[in-house]
Short mmCIF file of C-alpha atoms in Angstrom, two decimals:
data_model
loop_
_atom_site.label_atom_id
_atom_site.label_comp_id
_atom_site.label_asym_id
_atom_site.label_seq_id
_atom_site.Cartn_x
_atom_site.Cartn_y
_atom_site.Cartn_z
CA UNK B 133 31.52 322.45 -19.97
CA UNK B 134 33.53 321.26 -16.60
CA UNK B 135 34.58 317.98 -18.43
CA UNK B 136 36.02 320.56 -21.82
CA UNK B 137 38.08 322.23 -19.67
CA UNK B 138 39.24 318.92 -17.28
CA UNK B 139 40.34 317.13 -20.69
CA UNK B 140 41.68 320.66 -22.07
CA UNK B 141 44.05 320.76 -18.48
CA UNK B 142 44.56 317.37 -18.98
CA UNK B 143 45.21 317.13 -22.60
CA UNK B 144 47.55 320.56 -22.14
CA UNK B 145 49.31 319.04 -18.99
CA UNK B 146 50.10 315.39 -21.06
CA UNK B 147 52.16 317.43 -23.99
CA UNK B 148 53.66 319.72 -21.13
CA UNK B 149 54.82 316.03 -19.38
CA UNK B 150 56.13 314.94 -23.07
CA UNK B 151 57.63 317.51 -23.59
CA UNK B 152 59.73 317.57 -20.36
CA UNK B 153 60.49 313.83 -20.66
CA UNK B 154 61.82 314.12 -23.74
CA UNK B 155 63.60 317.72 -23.14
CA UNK B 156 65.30 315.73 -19.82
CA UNK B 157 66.37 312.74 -22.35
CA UNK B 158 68.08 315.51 -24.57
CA UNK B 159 69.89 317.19 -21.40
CA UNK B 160 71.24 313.82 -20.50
CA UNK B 161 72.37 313.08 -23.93
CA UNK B 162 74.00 316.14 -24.12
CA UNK B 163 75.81 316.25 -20.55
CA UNK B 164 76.85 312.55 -21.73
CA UNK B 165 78.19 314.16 -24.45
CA UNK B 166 80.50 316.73 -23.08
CA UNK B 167 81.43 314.43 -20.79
CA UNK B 168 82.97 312.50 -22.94
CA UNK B 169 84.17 315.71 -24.75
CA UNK B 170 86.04 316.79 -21.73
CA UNK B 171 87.79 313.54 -21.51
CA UNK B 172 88.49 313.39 -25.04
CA UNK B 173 90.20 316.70 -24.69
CA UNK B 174 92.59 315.89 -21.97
CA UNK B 175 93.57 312.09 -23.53
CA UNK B 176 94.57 314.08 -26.81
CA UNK B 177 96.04 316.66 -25.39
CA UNK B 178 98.46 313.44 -23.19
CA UNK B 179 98.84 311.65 -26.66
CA UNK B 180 100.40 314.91 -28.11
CA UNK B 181 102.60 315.28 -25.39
CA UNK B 182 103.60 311.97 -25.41
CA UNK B 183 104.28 312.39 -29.32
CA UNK B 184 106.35 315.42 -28.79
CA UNK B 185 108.46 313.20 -25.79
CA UNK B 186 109.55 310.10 -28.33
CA UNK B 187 110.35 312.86 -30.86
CA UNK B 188 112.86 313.93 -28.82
CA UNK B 189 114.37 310.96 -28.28
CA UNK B 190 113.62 309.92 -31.75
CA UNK B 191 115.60 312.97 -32.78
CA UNK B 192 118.78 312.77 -30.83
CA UNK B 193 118.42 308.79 -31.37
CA UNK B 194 119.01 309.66 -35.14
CA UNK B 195 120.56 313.05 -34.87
CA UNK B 196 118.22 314.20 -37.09
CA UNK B 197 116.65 318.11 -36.46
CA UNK B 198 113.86 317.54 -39.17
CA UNK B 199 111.63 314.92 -37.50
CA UNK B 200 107.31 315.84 -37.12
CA UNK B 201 108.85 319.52 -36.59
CA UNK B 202 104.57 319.46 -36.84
CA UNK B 203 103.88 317.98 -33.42
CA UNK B 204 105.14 321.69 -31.39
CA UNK B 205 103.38 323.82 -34.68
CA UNK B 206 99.83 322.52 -33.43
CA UNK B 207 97.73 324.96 -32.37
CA UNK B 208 94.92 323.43 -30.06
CA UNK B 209 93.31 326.36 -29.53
CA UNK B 210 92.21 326.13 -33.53
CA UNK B 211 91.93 322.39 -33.88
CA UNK B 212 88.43 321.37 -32.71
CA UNK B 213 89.23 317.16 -31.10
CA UNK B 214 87.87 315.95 -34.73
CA UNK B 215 90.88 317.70 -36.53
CA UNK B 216 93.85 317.15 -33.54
CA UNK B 217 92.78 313.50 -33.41
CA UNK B 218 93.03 312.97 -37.42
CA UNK B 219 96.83 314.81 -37.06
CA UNK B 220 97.92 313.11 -33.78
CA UNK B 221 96.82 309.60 -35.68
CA UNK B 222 98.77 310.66 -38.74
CA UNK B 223 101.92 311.89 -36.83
CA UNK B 224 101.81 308.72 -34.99
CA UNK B 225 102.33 306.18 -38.14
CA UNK B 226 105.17 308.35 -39.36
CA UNK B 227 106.60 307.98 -35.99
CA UNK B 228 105.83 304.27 -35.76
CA UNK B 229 106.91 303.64 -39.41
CA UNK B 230 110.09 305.28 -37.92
CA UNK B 231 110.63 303.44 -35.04
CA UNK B 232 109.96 300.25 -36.97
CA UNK B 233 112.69 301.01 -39.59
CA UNK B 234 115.06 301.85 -36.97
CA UNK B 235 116.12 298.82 -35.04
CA UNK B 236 118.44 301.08 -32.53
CA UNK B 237 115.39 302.89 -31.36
CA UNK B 238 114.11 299.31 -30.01
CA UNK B 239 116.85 299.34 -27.26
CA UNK B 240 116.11 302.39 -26.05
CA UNK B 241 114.66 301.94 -22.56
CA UNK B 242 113.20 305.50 -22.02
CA UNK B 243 111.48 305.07 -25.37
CA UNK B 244 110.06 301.81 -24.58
CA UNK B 245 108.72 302.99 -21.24
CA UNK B 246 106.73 306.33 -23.13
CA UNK B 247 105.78 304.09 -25.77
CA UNK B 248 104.04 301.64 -22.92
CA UNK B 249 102.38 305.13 -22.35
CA UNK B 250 101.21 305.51 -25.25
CA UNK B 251 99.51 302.35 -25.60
CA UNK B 252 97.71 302.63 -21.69
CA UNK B 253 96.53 306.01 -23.13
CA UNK B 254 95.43 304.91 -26.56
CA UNK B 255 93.16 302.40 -24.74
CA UNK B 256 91.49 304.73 -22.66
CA UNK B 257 90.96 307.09 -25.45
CA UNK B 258 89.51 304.32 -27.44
CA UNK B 259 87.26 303.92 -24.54
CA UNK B 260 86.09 307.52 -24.12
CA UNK B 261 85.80 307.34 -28.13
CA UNK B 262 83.07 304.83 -27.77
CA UNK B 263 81.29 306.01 -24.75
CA UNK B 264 80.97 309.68 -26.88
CA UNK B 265 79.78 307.70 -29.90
CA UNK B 266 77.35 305.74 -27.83
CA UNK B 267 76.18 308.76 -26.54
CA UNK B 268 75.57 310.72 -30.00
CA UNK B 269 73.88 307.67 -31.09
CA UNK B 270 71.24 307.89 -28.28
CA UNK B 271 71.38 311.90 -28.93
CA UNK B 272 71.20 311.55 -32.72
CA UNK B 273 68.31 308.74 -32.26
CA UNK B 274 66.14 310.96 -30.25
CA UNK B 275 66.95 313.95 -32.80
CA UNK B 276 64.87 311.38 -35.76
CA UNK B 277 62.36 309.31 -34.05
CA UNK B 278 58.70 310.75 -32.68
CA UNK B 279 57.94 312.83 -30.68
CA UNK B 280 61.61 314.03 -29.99
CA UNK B 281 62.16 315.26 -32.93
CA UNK B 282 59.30 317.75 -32.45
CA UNK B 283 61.18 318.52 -29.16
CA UNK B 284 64.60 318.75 -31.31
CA UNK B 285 62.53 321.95 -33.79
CA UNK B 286 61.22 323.72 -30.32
CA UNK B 287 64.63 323.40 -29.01
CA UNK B 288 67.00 323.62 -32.18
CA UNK B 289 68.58 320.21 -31.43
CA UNK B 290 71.02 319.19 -34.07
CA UNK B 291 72.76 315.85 -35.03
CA UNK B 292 76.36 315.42 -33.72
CA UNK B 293 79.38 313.73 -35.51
CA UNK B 294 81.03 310.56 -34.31
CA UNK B 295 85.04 309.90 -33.93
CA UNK B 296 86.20 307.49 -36.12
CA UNK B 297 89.55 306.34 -34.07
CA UNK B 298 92.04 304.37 -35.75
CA UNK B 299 93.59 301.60 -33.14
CA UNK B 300 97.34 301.08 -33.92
CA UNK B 301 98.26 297.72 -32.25
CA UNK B 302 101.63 299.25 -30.99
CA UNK B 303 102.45 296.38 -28.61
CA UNK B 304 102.06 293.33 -31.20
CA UNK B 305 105.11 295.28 -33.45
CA UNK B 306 107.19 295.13 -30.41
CA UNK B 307 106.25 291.86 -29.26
CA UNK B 308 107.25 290.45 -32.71
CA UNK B 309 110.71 292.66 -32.86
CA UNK B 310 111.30 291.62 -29.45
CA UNK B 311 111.40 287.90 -30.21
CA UNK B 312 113.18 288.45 -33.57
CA UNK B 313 116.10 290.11 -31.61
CA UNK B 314 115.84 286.65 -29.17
CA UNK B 315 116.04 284.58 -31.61
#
């Protein structure tokens, strides 16, 4: 009878330890996660503000009033960082198709120096892009294999989405119109 309820306490005390483990692995996962949320966020939030900056000078550049009138019509308290990254990446190649067709923009120092800008914050949100998607694909792995994914039902874990970021190589354009104009 002692040695029934020894292996019962021990047997009981084993799933309580498993479950923990795994429980802790999820918490990490997660705070991982909205880590990388957070940071996300706020390199977003810079690239849109550095959109709305060259539009300006795009605009006066061109004198044009109609230029991603879009860019101040965001509302980021709607857009979840899935939805304001898919517009910010879309406003950007109009803007870059822009600037490309528009030799006189190239001189522009001001421009040049928010478009440097640009690219130092594109490559740390590329960064923070694939630490969060390294991070849901430890979270998402321990939401499928055994015996997390028992933990996942107790707990009501679900999968998470990944960012699929779109690099735009801003620097080799301007290399290439830069030695065009020296030649």
């Amino acid at each position: 009878m002692f040695y029934i309820i020894v292996g019962s306490i021990t047997f009981i005390a084993l799933i309580l330890l498993i479950i923990v483990i795994f429980y802790n692995k999820f918490q990490f996962s997660i705070v991982k996660i909205e880590e990388a949320e957070a940071n996300i966020d706020i390199y977003l939030k810079k690239k849109l503000d550095i959109i709305k900056r060259c539009i300006s000078i795009i605009k006066e550049a061109l004198k044009k009033k109609e230029f991603l009138n879009e860019a101040e019509e965001l509302n980021l308290d709607v857009l979840d960082n899935f939805e304001l990254n898919k517009n910010l990446n879309e406003m950007s190649k109009i803007m870059f198709k822009t600037i490309d067709d528009n030799d006189k923009l190239y001189k522009s120092d001001s421009l040049m120096k928010i478009l440097n800008e640009y690219n130092e914050n594109e490559i740390e949100l590329v960064g923070t892009v694939k630490f969060y998607n390294d991070a849901v694909v430890n979270y998402n792995h321990l939401i499928v294999i055994f015996p997390s994914n028992i933990i996942r039902l107790i707990f009501g874990y679900k999968k998470k989405e990944f960012y699929s970021h779109e690099k735009r190589e801003i620097f080799e354009i301007l290399k290439e119109e830069k030695e065009e104009k020296k030649k």
